[in-house]
PDB file of C-alpha atoms in Angstrom:
ATOM      1  CA  UNK A 166      92.087  72.752 103.216  1.00 82.00           C
ATOM      2  CA  UNK A 167      88.558  73.885 104.012  1.00 88.00           C
ATOM      3  CA  UNK A 168      89.592  77.419 104.957  1.00 91.00           C
ATOM      4  CA  UNK A 169      91.789  77.604 101.777  1.00 96.00           C
ATOM      5  CA  UNK A 170      88.594  76.869  99.725  1.00 97.00           C
ATOM      6  CA  UNK A 171      86.788  79.623 101.751  1.00 97.00           C
ATOM      7  CA  UNK A 172      89.623  82.049 101.057  1.00 97.00           C
ATOM      8  CA  UNK A 173      89.438  81.104  97.363  1.00 97.00           C
ATOM      9  CA  UNK A 174      85.662  81.834  97.517  1.00 97.00           C
ATOM     10  CA  UNK A 175      86.177  85.260  99.121  1.00 97.00           C
ATOM     11  CA  UNK A 176      88.890  86.242  96.615  1.00 97.00           C
ATOM     12  CA  UNK A 177      86.890  85.101  93.536  1.00 98.00           C
ATOM     13  CA  UNK A 178      83.716  86.941  94.821  1.00 96.00           C
ATOM     14  CA  UNK A 179      85.656  90.129  95.290  1.00 95.00           C
ATOM     15  CA  UNK A 180      87.199  89.821  91.791  1.00 96.00           C
ATOM     16  CA  UNK A 181      83.775  89.087  90.371  1.00 96.00           C
ATOM     17  CA  UNK A 182      82.099  92.038  92.047  1.00 94.00           C
ATOM     18  CA  UNK A 183      85.042  94.349  90.970  1.00 92.00           C
ATOM     19  CA  UNK A 184      84.629  93.096  87.439  1.00 94.00           C
ATOM     20  CA  UNK A 185      80.818  93.554  87.605  1.00 94.00           C
ATOM     21  CA  UNK A 186      81.320  97.250  88.317  1.00 89.00           C
ATOM     22  CA  UNK A 187      83.690  97.457  85.373  1.00 91.00           C
ATOM     23  CA  UNK A 188      81.259  95.602  83.106  1.00 95.00           C
ATOM     24  CA  UNK A 189      78.920  98.651  83.174  1.00 94.00           C
ATOM     25  CA  UNK A 190      75.789  96.677  83.575  1.00 95.00           C
ATOM     26  CA  UNK A 191      77.068  93.802  81.558  1.00 96.00           C
ATOM     27  CA  UNK A 192      77.464  95.974  78.551  1.00 97.00           C
ATOM     28  CA  UNK A 193      81.180  95.381  78.276  1.00 97.00           C
ATOM     29  CA  UNK A 194      82.134  91.920  77.171  1.00 97.00           C
ATOM     30  CA  UNK A 195      85.547  91.214  78.807  1.00 97.00           C
ATOM     31  CA  UNK A 196      84.602  92.363  82.295  1.00 96.00           C
ATOM     32  CA  UNK A 197      81.276  90.490  81.931  1.00 97.00           C
ATOM     33  CA  UNK A 198      83.111  87.331  81.123  1.00 98.00           C
ATOM     34  CA  UNK A 199      85.487  87.802  84.116  1.00 97.00           C
ATOM     35  CA  UNK A 200      82.475  88.424  86.338  1.00 97.00           C
ATOM     36  CA  UNK A 201      80.713  85.160  85.422  1.00 98.00           C
ATOM     37  CA  UNK A 202      83.892  83.104  85.698  1.00 98.00           C
ATOM     38  CA  UNK A 203      84.933  84.618  89.000  1.00 98.00           C
ATOM     39  CA  UNK A 204      81.462  83.924  90.415  1.00 97.00           C
ATOM     40  CA  UNK A 205      81.519  80.399  89.103  1.00 98.00           C
ATOM     41  CA  UNK A 206      84.819  79.782  90.791  1.00 98.00           C
ATOM     42  CA  UNK A 207      83.718  81.488  93.981  1.00 97.00           C
ATOM     43  CA  UNK A 208      80.601  79.322  94.273  1.00 97.00           C
ATOM     44  CA  UNK A 209      82.568  76.205  93.442  1.00 98.00           C
ATOM     45  CA  UNK A 210      84.894  77.048  96.277  1.00 97.00           C
ATOM     46  CA  UNK A 211      82.142  77.987  98.647  1.00 96.00           C
ATOM     47  CA  UNK A 212      80.382  74.679  97.840  1.00 96.00           C
ATOM     48  CA  UNK A 213      83.648  72.805  98.708  1.00 97.00           C
ATOM     49  CA  UNK A 214      83.847  74.714 101.950  1.00 96.00           C
ATOM     50  CA  UNK A 215      80.366  73.731 102.937  1.00 95.00           C
ATOM     51  CA  UNK A 216      81.352  70.061 102.971  1.00 95.00           C
ATOM     52  CA  UNK A 217      83.258  70.718 106.288  1.00 93.00           C
ATOM     53  CA  UNK A 218      82.290  74.108 107.667  1.00 91.00           C
ATOM     54  CA  UNK A 219      78.705  74.771 108.797  1.00 90.00           C
ATOM     55  CA  UNK A 220      76.726  76.909 106.361  1.00 90.00           C
ATOM     56  CA  UNK A 221      76.071  79.773 108.788  1.00 86.00           C
ATOM     57  CA  UNK A 222      79.666  80.045 109.794  1.00 88.00           C
ATOM     58  CA  UNK A 223      81.048  79.803 106.316  1.00 91.00           C
ATOM     59  CA  UNK A 224      78.486  82.275 104.895  1.00 89.00           C
ATOM     60  CA  UNK A 225      79.134  84.824 107.745  1.00 88.00           C
ATOM     61  CA  UNK A 226      82.905  84.707 106.989  1.00 91.00           C
ATOM     62  CA  UNK A 227      82.499  84.797 103.185  1.00 93.00           C
ATOM     63  CA  UNK A 228      79.961  87.634 103.202  1.00 90.00           C
ATOM     64  CA  UNK A 229      81.537  89.674 105.968  1.00 90.00           C
ATOM     65  CA  UNK A 230      85.180  89.527 104.778  1.00 92.00           C
ATOM     66  CA  UNK A 231      84.024  89.892 101.191  1.00 94.00           C
ATOM     67  CA  UNK A 232      81.945  93.027 101.978  1.00 92.00           C
ATOM     68  CA  UNK A 233      84.901  94.670 103.802  1.00 91.00           C
ATOM     69  CA  UNK A 234      87.338  93.905 100.954  1.00 93.00           C
ATOM     70  CA  UNK A 235      84.891  95.136  98.352  1.00 93.00           C
ATOM     71  CA  UNK A 236      84.349  98.421 100.290  1.00 92.00           C
ATOM     72  CA  UNK A 237      88.096  98.876 100.659  1.00 90.00           C
ATOM     73  CA  UNK A 238      88.744  98.165  96.969  1.00 92.00           C
ATOM     74  CA  UNK A 239      85.973 100.551  95.970  1.00 91.00           C
ATOM     75  CA  UNK A 240      87.403 103.193  98.182  1.00 91.00           C
ATOM     76  CA  UNK A 241      90.952 102.703  96.857  1.00 92.00           C
ATOM     77  CA  UNK A 242      90.207 102.233  93.100  1.00 90.00           C
ATOM     78  CA  UNK A 243      86.560 103.457  92.397  1.00 87.00           C
ATOM     79  CA  UNK A 244      86.383 106.656  94.397  1.00 89.00           C
ATOM     80  CA  UNK A 245      83.830 105.464  96.931  1.00 89.00           C
ATOM     81  CA  UNK A 246      83.736 107.394 100.080  1.00 91.00           C
ATOM     82  CA  UNK A 247      83.419 105.543 103.420  1.00 89.00           C
ATOM     83  CA  UNK A 248      82.126 107.663 106.196  1.00 92.00           C
ATOM     84  CA  UNK A 249      81.984 106.996 109.873  1.00 93.00           C
ATOM     85  CA  UNK A 250      78.733 104.972 109.955  1.00 94.00           C
ATOM     86  CA  UNK A 251      79.962 102.737 107.033  1.00 90.00           C
ATOM     87  CA  UNK A 252      83.171 102.009 108.941  1.00 92.00           C
ATOM     88  CA  UNK A 253      81.345 101.425 112.187  1.00 94.00           C
ATOM     89  CA  UNK A 254      78.975  99.107 110.370  1.00 91.00           C
ATOM     90  CA  UNK A 255      81.655  97.119 108.728  1.00 90.00           C
ATOM     91  CA  UNK A 256      83.476  96.850 112.142  1.00 92.00           C
ATOM     92  CA  UNK A 257      80.305  95.475 113.785  1.00 93.00           C
ATOM     93  CA  UNK A 258      79.939  92.955 110.912  1.00 89.00           C
ATOM     94  CA  UNK A 259      83.534  91.798 111.442  1.00 89.00           C
ATOM     95  CA  UNK A 260      83.054  91.635 115.150  1.00 92.00           C
ATOM     96  CA  UNK A 261      79.992  89.443 114.687  1.00 88.00           C
ATOM     97  CA  UNK A 262      81.907  87.068 112.538  1.00 85.00           C
ATOM     98  CA  UNK A 263      84.587  86.864 115.115  1.00 87.00           C
ATOM     99  CA  UNK A 264      82.074  86.336 117.918  1.00 89.00           C
ATOM    100  CA  UNK A 265      80.480  83.530 115.916  1.00 84.00           C
ATOM    101  CA  UNK A 266      83.831  81.816 115.312  1.00 81.00           C
ATOM    102  CA  UNK A 267      85.290  82.251 118.724  1.00 84.00           C
ATOM    103  CA  UNK A 268      82.370  82.001 121.203  1.00 85.00           C
ATOM    104  CA  UNK A 269      79.534  80.201 119.423  1.00 78.00           C
ATOM    105  CA  UNK A 270      78.956  76.384 119.460  1.00 76.00           C
ATOM    106  CA  UNK A 271      77.070  76.759 116.110  1.00 68.00           C
ATOM    107  CA  UNK A 272      80.223  75.631 114.274  1.00 59.00           C
ATOM    108  CA  UNK A 273      80.680  72.570 116.444  1.00 59.00           C
ATOM    109  CA  UNK A 274      80.230  69.280 114.681  1.00 53.00           C
TER     110      UNK A 274
END
């Protein structure tokens, strides 16, 4: 169940960030409301995750996966360009998350 909460936190954060872009600096009401609600749901889910997953591990997954998803959504729907260095950087972040989860004892209870 803990990783379901983490997945929910990631999805909510991605929705919140996408809506934040659409809110145009919180000048548009509906996207602004969606941003606040999505972040509230995301932080609730992340807080539930932190009951069982160590903070560093959970945050690495949350921020790393969220960052890649946001970049892909921005590329697909908002016209953002992803150049080679951006892709290499995202790959390194994901590699770091994998190394932490597979090889590190930081997540051991």
